[in-house]
mmCIF file of N, CA and C in Angstrom:
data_model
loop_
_atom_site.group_PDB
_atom_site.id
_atom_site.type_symbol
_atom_site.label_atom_id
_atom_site.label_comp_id
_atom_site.label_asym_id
_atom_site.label_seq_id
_atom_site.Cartn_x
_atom_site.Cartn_y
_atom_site.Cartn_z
ATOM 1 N N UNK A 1 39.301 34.620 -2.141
ATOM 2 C CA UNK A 1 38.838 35.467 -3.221
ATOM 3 C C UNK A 1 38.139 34.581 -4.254
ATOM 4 N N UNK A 2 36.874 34.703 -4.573
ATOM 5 C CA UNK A 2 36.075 34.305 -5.688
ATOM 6 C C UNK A 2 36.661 34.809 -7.385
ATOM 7 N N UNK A 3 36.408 33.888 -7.910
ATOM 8 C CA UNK A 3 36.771 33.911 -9.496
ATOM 9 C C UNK A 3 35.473 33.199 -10.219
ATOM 10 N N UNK A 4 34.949 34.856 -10.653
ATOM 11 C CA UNK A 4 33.746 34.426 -11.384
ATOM 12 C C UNK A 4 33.694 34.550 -13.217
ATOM 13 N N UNK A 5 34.093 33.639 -13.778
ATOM 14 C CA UNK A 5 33.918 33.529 -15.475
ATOM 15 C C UNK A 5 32.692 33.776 -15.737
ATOM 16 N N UNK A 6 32.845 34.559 -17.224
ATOM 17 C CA UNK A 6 31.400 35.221 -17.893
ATOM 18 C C UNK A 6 32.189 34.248 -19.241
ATOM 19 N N UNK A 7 30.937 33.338 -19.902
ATOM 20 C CA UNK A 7 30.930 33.231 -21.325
ATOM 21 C C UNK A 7 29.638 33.305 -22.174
ATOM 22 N N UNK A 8 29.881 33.981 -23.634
ATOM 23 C CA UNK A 8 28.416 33.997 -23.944
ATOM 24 C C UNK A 8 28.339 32.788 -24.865
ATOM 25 N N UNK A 9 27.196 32.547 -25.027
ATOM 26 C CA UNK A 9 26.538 31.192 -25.762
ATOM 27 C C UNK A 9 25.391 32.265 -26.758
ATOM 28 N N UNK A 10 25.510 31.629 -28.295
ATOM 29 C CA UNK A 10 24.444 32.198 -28.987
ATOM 30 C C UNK A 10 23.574 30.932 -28.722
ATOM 31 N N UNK A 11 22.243 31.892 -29.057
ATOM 32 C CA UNK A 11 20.974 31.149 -28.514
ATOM 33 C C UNK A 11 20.306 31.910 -29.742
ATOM 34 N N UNK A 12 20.058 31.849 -30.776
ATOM 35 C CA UNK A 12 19.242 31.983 -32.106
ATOM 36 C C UNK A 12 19.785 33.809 -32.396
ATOM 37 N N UNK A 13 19.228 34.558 -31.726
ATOM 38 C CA UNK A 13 19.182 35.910 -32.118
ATOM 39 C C UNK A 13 19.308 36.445 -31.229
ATOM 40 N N UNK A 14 19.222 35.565 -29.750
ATOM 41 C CA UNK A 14 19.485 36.365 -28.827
ATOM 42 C C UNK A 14 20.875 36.016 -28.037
ATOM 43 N N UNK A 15 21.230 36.111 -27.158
ATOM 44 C CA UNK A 15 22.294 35.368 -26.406
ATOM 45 C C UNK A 15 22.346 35.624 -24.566
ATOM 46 N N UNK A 16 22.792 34.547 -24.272
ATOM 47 C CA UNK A 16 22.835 34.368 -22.833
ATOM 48 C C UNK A 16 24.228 34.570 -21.843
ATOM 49 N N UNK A 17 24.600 35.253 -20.507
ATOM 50 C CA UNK A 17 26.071 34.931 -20.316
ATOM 51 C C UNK A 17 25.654 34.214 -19.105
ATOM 52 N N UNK A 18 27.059 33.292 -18.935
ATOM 53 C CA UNK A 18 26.906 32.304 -18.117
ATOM 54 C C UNK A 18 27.920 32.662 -16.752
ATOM 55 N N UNK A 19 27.510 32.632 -15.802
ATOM 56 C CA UNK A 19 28.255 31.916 -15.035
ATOM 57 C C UNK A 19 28.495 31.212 -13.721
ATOM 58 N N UNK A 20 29.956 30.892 -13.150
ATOM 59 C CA UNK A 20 30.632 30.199 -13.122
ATOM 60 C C UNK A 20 30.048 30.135 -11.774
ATOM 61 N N UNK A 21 29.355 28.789 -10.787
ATOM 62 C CA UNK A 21 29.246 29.168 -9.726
ATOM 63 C C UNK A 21 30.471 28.807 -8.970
ATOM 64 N N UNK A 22 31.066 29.780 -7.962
ATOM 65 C CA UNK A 22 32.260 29.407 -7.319
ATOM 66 C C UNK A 22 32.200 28.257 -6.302
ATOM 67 N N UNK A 23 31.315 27.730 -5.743
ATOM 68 C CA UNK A 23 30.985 26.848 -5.101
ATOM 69 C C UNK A 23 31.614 25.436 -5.772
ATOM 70 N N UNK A 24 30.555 25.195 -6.816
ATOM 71 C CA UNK A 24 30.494 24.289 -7.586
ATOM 72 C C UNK A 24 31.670 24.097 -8.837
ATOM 73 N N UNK A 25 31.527 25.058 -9.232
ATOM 74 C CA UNK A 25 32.444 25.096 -11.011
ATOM 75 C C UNK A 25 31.515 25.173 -12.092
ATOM 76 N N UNK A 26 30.208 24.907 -12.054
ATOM 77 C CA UNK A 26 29.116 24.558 -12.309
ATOM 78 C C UNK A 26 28.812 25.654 -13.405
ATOM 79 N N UNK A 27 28.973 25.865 -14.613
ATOM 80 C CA UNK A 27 28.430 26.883 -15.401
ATOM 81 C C UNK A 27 26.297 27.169 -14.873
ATOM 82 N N UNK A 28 26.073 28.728 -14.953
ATOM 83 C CA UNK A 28 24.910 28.373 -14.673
ATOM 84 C C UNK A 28 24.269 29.654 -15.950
ATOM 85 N N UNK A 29 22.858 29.264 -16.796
ATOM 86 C CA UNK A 29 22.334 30.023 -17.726
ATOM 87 C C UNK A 29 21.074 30.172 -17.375
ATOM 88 N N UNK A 30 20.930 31.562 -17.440
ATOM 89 C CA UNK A 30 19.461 32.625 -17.489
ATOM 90 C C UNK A 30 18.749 31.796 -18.179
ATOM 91 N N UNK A 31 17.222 31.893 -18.093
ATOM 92 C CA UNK A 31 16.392 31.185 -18.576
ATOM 93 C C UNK A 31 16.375 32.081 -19.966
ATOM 94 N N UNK A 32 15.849 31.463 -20.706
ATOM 95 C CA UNK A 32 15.463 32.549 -22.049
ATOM 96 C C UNK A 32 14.492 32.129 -22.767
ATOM 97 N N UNK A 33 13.559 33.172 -22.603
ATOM 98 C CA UNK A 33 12.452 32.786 -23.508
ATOM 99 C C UNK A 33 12.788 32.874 -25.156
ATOM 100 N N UNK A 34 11.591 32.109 -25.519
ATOM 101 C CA UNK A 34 12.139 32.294 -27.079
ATOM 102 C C UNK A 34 11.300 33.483 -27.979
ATOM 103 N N UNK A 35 12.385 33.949 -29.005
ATOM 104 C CA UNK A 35 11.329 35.145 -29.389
ATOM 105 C C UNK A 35 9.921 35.379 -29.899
ATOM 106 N N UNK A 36 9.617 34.352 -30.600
ATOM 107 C CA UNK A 36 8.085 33.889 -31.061
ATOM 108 C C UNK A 36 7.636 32.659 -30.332
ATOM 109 N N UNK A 37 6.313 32.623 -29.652
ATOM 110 C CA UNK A 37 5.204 31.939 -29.678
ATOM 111 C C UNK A 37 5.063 30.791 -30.197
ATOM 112 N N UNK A 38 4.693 30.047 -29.953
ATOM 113 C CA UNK A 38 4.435 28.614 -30.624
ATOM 114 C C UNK A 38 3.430 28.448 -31.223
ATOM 115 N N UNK A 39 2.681 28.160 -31.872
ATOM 116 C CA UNK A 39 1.567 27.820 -32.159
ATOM 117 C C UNK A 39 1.177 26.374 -32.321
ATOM 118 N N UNK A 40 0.433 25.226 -31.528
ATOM 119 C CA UNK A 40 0.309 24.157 -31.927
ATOM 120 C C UNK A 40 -0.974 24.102 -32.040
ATOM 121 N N UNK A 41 -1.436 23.790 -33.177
ATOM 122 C CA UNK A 41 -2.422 23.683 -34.154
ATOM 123 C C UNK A 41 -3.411 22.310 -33.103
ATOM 124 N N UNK A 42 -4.545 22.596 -33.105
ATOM 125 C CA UNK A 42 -5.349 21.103 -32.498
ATOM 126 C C UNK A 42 -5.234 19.961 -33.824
ATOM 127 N N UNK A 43 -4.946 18.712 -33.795
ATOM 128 C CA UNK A 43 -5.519 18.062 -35.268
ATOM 129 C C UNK A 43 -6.991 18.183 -35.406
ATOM 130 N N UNK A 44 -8.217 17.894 -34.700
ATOM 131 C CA UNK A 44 -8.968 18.213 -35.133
ATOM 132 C C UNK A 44 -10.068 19.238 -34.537
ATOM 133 N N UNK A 45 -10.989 19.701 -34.779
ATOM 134 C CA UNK A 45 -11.719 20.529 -33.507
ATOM 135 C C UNK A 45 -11.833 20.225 -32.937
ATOM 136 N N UNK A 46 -12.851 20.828 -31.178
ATOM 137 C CA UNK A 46 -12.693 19.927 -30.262
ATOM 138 C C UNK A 46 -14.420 20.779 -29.986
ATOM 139 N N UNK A 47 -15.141 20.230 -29.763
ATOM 140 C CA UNK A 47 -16.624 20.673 -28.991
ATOM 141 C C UNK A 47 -16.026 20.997 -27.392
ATOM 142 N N UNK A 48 -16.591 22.133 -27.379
ATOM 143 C CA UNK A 48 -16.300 22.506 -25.864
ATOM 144 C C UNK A 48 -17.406 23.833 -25.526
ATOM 145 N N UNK A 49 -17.574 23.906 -24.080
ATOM 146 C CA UNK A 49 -18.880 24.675 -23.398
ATOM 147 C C UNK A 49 -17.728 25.279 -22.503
ATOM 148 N N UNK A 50 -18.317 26.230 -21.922
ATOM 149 C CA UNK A 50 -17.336 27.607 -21.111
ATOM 150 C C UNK A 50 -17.955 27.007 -19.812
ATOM 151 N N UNK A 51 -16.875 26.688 -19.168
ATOM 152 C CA UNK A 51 -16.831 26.590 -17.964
ATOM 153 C C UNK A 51 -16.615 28.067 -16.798
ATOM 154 N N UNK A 52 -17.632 28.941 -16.361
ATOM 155 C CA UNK A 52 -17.334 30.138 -15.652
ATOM 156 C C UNK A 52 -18.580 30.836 -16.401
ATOM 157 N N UNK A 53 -18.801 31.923 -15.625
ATOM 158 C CA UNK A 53 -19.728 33.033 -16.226
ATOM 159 C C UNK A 53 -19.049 34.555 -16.337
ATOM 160 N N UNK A 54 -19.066 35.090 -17.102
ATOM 161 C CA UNK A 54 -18.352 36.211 -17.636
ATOM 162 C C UNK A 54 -17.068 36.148 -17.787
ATOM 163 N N UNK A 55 -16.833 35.281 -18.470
ATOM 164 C CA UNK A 55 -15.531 34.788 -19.312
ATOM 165 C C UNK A 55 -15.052 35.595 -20.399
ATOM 166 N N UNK A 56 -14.183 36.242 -20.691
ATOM 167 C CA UNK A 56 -14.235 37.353 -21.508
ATOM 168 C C UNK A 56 -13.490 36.632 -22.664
ATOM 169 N N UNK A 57 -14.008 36.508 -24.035
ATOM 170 C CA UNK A 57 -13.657 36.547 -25.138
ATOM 171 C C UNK A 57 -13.212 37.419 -25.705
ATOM 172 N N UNK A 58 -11.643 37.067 -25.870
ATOM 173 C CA UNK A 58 -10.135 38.059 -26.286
ATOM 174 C C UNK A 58 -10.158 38.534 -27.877
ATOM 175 N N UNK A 59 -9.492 39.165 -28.313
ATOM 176 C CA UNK A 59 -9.467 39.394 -29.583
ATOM 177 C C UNK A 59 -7.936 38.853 -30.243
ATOM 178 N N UNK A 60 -7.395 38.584 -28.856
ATOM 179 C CA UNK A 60 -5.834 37.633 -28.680
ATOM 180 C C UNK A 60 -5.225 36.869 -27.765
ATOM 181 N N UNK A 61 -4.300 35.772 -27.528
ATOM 182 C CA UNK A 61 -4.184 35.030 -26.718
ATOM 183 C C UNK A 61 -3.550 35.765 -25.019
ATOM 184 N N UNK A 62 -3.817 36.681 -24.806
ATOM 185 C CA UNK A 62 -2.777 37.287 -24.143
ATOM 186 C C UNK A 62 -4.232 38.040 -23.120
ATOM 187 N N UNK A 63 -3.852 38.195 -21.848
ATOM 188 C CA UNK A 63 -4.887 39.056 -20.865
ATOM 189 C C UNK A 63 -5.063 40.524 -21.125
ATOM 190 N N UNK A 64 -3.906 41.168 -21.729
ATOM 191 C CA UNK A 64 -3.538 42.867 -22.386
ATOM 192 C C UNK A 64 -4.846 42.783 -23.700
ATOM 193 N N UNK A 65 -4.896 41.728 -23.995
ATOM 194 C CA UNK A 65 -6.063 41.944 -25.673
ATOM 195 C C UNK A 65 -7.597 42.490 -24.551
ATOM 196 N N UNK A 66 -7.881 42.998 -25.994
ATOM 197 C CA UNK A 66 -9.474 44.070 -25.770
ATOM 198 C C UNK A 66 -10.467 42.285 -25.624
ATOM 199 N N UNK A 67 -11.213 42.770 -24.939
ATOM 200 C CA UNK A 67 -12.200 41.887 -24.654
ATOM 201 C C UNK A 67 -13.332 42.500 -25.997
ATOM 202 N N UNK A 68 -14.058 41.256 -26.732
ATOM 203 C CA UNK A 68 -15.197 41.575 -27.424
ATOM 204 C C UNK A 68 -16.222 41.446 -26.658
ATOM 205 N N UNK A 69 -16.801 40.284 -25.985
ATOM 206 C CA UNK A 69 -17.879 39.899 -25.356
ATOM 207 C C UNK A 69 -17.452 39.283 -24.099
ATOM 208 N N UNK A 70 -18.589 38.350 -23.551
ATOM 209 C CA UNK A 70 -18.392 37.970 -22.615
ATOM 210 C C UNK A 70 -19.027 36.378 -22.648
ATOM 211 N N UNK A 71 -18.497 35.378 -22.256
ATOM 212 C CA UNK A 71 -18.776 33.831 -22.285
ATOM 213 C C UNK A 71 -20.016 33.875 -21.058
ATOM 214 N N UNK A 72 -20.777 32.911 -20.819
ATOM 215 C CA UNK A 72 -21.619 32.044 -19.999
ATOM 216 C C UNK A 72 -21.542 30.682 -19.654
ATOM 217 N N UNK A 73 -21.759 30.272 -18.651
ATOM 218 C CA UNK A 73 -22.012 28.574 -18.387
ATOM 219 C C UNK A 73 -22.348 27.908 -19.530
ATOM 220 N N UNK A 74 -21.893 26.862 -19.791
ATOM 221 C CA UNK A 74 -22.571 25.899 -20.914
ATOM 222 C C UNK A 74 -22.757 26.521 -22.029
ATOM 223 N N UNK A 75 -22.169 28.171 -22.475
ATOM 224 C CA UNK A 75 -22.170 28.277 -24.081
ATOM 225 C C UNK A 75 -21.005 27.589 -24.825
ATOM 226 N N UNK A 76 -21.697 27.135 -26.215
ATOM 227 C CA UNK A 76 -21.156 26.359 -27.045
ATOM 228 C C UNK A 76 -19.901 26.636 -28.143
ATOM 229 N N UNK A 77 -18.952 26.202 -27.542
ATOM 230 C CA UNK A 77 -17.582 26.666 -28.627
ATOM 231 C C UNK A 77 -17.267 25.364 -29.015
ATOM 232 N N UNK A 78 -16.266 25.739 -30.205
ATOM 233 C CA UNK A 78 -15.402 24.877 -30.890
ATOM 234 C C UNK A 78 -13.843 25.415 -30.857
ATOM 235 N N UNK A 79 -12.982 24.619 -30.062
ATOM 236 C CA UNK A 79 -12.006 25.022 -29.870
ATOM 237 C C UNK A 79 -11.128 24.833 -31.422
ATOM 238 N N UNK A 80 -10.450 25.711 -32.188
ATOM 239 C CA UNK A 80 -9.798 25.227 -33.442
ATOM 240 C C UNK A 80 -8.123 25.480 -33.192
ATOM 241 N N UNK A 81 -7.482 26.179 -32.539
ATOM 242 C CA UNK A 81 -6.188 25.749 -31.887
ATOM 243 C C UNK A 81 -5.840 26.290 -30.916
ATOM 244 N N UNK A 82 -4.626 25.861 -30.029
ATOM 245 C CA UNK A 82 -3.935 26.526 -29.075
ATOM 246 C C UNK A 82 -3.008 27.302 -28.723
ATOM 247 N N UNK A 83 -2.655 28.331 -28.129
ATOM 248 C CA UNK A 83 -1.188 29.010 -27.998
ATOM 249 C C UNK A 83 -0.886 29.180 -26.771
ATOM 250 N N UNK A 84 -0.211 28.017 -26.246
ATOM 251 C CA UNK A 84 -0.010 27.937 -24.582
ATOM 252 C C UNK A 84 -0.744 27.586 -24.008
ATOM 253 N N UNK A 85 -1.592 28.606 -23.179
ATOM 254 C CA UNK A 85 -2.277 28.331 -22.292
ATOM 255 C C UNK A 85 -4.076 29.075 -23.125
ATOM 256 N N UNK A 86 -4.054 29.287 -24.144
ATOM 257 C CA UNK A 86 -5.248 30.037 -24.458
ATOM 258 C C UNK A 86 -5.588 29.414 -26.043
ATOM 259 N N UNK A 87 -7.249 29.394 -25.959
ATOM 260 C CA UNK A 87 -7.806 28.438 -26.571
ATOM 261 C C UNK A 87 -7.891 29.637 -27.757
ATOM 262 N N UNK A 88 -7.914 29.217 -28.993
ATOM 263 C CA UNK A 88 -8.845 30.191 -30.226
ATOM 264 C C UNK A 88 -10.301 29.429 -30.675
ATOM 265 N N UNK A 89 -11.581 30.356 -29.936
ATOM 266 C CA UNK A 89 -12.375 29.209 -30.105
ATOM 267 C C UNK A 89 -13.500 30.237 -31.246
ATOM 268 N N UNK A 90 -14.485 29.178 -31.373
ATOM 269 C CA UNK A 90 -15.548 29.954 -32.101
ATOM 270 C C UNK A 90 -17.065 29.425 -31.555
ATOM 271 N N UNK A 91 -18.004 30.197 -31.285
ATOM 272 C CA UNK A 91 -19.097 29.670 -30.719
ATOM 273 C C UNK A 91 -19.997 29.357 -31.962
ATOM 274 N N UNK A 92 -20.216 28.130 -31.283
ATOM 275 C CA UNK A 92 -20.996 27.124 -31.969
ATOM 276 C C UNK A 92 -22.724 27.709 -32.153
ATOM 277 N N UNK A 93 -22.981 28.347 -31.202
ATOM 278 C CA UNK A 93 -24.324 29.148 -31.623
ATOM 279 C C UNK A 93 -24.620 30.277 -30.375
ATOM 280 N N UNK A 94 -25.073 30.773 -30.320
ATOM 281 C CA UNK A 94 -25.317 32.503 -30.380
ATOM 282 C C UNK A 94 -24.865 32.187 -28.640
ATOM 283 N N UNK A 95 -24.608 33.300 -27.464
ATOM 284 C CA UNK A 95 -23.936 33.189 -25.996
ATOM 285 C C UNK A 95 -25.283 33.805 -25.658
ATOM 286 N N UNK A 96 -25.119 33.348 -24.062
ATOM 287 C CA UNK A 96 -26.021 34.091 -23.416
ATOM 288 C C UNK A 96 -25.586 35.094 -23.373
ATOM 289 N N UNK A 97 -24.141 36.284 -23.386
ATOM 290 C CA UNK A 97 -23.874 37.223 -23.258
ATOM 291 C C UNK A 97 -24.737 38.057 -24.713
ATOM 292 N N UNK A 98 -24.836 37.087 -25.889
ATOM 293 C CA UNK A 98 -25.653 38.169 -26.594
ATOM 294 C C UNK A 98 -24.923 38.548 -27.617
ATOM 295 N N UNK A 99 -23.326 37.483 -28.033
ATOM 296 C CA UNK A 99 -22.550 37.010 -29.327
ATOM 297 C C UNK A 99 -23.483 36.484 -30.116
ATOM 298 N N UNK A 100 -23.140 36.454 -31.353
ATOM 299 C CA UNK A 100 -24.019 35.439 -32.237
ATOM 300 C C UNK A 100 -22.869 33.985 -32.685
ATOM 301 N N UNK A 101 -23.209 32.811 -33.197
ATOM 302 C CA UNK A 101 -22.880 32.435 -33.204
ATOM 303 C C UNK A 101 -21.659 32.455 -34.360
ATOM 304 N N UNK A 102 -20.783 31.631 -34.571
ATOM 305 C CA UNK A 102 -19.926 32.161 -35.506
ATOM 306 C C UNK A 102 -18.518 32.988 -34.923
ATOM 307 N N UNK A 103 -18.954 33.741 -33.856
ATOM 308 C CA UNK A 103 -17.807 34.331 -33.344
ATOM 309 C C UNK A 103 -16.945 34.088 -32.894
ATOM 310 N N UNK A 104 -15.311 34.310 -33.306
ATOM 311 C CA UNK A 104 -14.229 33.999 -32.910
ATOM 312 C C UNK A 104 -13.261 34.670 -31.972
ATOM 313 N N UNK A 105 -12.305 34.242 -31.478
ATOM 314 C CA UNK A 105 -11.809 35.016 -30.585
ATOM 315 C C UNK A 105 -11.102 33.851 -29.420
ATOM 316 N N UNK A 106 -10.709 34.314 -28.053
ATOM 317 C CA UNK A 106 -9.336 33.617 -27.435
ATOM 318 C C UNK A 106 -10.268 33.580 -25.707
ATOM 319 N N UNK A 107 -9.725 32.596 -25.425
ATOM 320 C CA UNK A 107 -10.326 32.829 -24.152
ATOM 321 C C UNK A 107 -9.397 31.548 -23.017
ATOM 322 N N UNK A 108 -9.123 31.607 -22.010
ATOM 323 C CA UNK A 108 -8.126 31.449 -21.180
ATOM 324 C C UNK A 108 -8.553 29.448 -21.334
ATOM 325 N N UNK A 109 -7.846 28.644 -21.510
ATOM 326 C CA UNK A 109 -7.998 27.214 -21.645
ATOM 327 C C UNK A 109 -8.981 26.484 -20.613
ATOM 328 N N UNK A 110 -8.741 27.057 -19.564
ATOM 329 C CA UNK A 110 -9.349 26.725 -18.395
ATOM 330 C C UNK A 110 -10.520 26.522 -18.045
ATOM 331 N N UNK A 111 -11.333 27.611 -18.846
ATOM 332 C CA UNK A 111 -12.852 27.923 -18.888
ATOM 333 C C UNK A 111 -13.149 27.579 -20.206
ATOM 334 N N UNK A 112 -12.253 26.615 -21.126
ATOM 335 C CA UNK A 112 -13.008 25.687 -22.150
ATOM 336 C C UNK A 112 -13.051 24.588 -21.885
ATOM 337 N N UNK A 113 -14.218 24.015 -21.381
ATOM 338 C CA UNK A 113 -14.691 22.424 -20.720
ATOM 339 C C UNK A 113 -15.261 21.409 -22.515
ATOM 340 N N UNK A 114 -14.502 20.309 -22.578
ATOM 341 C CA UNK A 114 -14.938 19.544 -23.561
ATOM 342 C C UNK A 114 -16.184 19.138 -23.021
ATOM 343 N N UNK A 115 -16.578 19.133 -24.187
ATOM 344 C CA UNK A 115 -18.499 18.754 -24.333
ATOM 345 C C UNK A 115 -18.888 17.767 -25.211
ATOM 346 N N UNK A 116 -19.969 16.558 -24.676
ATOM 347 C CA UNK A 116 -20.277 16.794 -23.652
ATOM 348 C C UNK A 116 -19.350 16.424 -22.430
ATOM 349 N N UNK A 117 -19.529 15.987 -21.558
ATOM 350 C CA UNK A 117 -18.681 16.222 -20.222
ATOM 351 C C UNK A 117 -18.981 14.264 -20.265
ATOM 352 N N UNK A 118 -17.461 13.941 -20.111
ATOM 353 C CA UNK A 118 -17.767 12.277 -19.527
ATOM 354 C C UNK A 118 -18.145 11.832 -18.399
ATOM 355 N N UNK A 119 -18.896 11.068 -18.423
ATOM 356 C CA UNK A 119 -19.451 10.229 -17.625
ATOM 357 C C UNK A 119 -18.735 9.875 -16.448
ATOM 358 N N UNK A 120 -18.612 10.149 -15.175
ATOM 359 C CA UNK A 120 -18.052 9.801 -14.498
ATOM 360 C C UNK A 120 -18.765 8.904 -13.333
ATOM 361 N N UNK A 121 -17.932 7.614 -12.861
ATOM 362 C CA UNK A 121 -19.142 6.546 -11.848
ATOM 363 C C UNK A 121 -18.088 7.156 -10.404
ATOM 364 N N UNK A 122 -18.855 7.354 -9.491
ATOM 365 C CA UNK A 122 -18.248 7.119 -8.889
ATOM 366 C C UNK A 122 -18.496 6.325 -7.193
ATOM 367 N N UNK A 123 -17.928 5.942 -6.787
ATOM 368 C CA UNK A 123 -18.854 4.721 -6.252
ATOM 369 C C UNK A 123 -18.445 5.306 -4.310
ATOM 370 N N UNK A 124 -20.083 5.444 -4.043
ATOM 371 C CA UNK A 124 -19.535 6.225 -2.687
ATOM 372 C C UNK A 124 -20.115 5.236 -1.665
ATOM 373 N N UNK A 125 -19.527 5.326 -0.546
ATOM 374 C CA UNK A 125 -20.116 4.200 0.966
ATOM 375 C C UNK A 125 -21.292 4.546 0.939
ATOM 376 N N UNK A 126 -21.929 3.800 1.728
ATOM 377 C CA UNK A 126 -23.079 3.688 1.982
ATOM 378 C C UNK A 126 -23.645 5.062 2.785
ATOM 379 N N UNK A 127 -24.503 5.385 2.716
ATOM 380 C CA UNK A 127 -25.196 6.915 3.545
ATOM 381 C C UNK A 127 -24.726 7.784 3.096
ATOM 382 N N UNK A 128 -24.507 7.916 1.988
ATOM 383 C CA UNK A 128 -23.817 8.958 1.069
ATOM 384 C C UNK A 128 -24.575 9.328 0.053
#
């Protein structure tokens, strides 16, 4: 017969119950997200160009936010901070989608490429 213990642990506002694996003895806890978001601020801007074409510029960090416009290859943002995985950027001058420049808004980290792009050598065999 298994003997499984429940204990709770406060965890800020929320709380978690634990338990006991019978195997082991091993207390085990639910993951828990935390209730607010992080926000880590960039220290300074960052020049960056949209990597992808029809990249949709969010009105929030999240895929559920309304899309305003739409990004292009090589249009010009300034990334000013992060929340996770999603940039808050502002374009540096007007999109091929037909934004003007100035405009702010969120767009997935991935498809913000720092600009310009470094130099990369890379040194290939011969007949290449």
């Amino acid at each position: 017969m298994a003997v499984v213990a429940f204990a709770t642990v406060g965890l800020g506002a929320s709380s978690a119950a634990a338990a006991e694996s019978p195997a082991t003895g091993v207390p085990s806890y639910p993951l828990v997200e935390p209730s607010s978001p992080v926000v880590e601020p960039v220290p300074t801007t960052l020049e960056s160009a949209v990597l992808g074409d029809g990249v949709r510029l969010r009105r929030g960090p999240e895929s559920g936010q309304d899309a305003t416009g739409q990004l292009y290859l090589a249009d010009g943002l300034v990334v000013t901070e992060c929340h996770g995985r999603w940039a808050h950027v502002e374009l540096s001058e007007g999109s091929a989608g037909g934004l003007p420049a100035g405009t702010q808004g969120w767009v997935f980290s991935r498809y913000a490429l720092p600009w310009p792009v470094p130099e990369i050598t890379v040194d290939m065999p011969p007949g290449c």
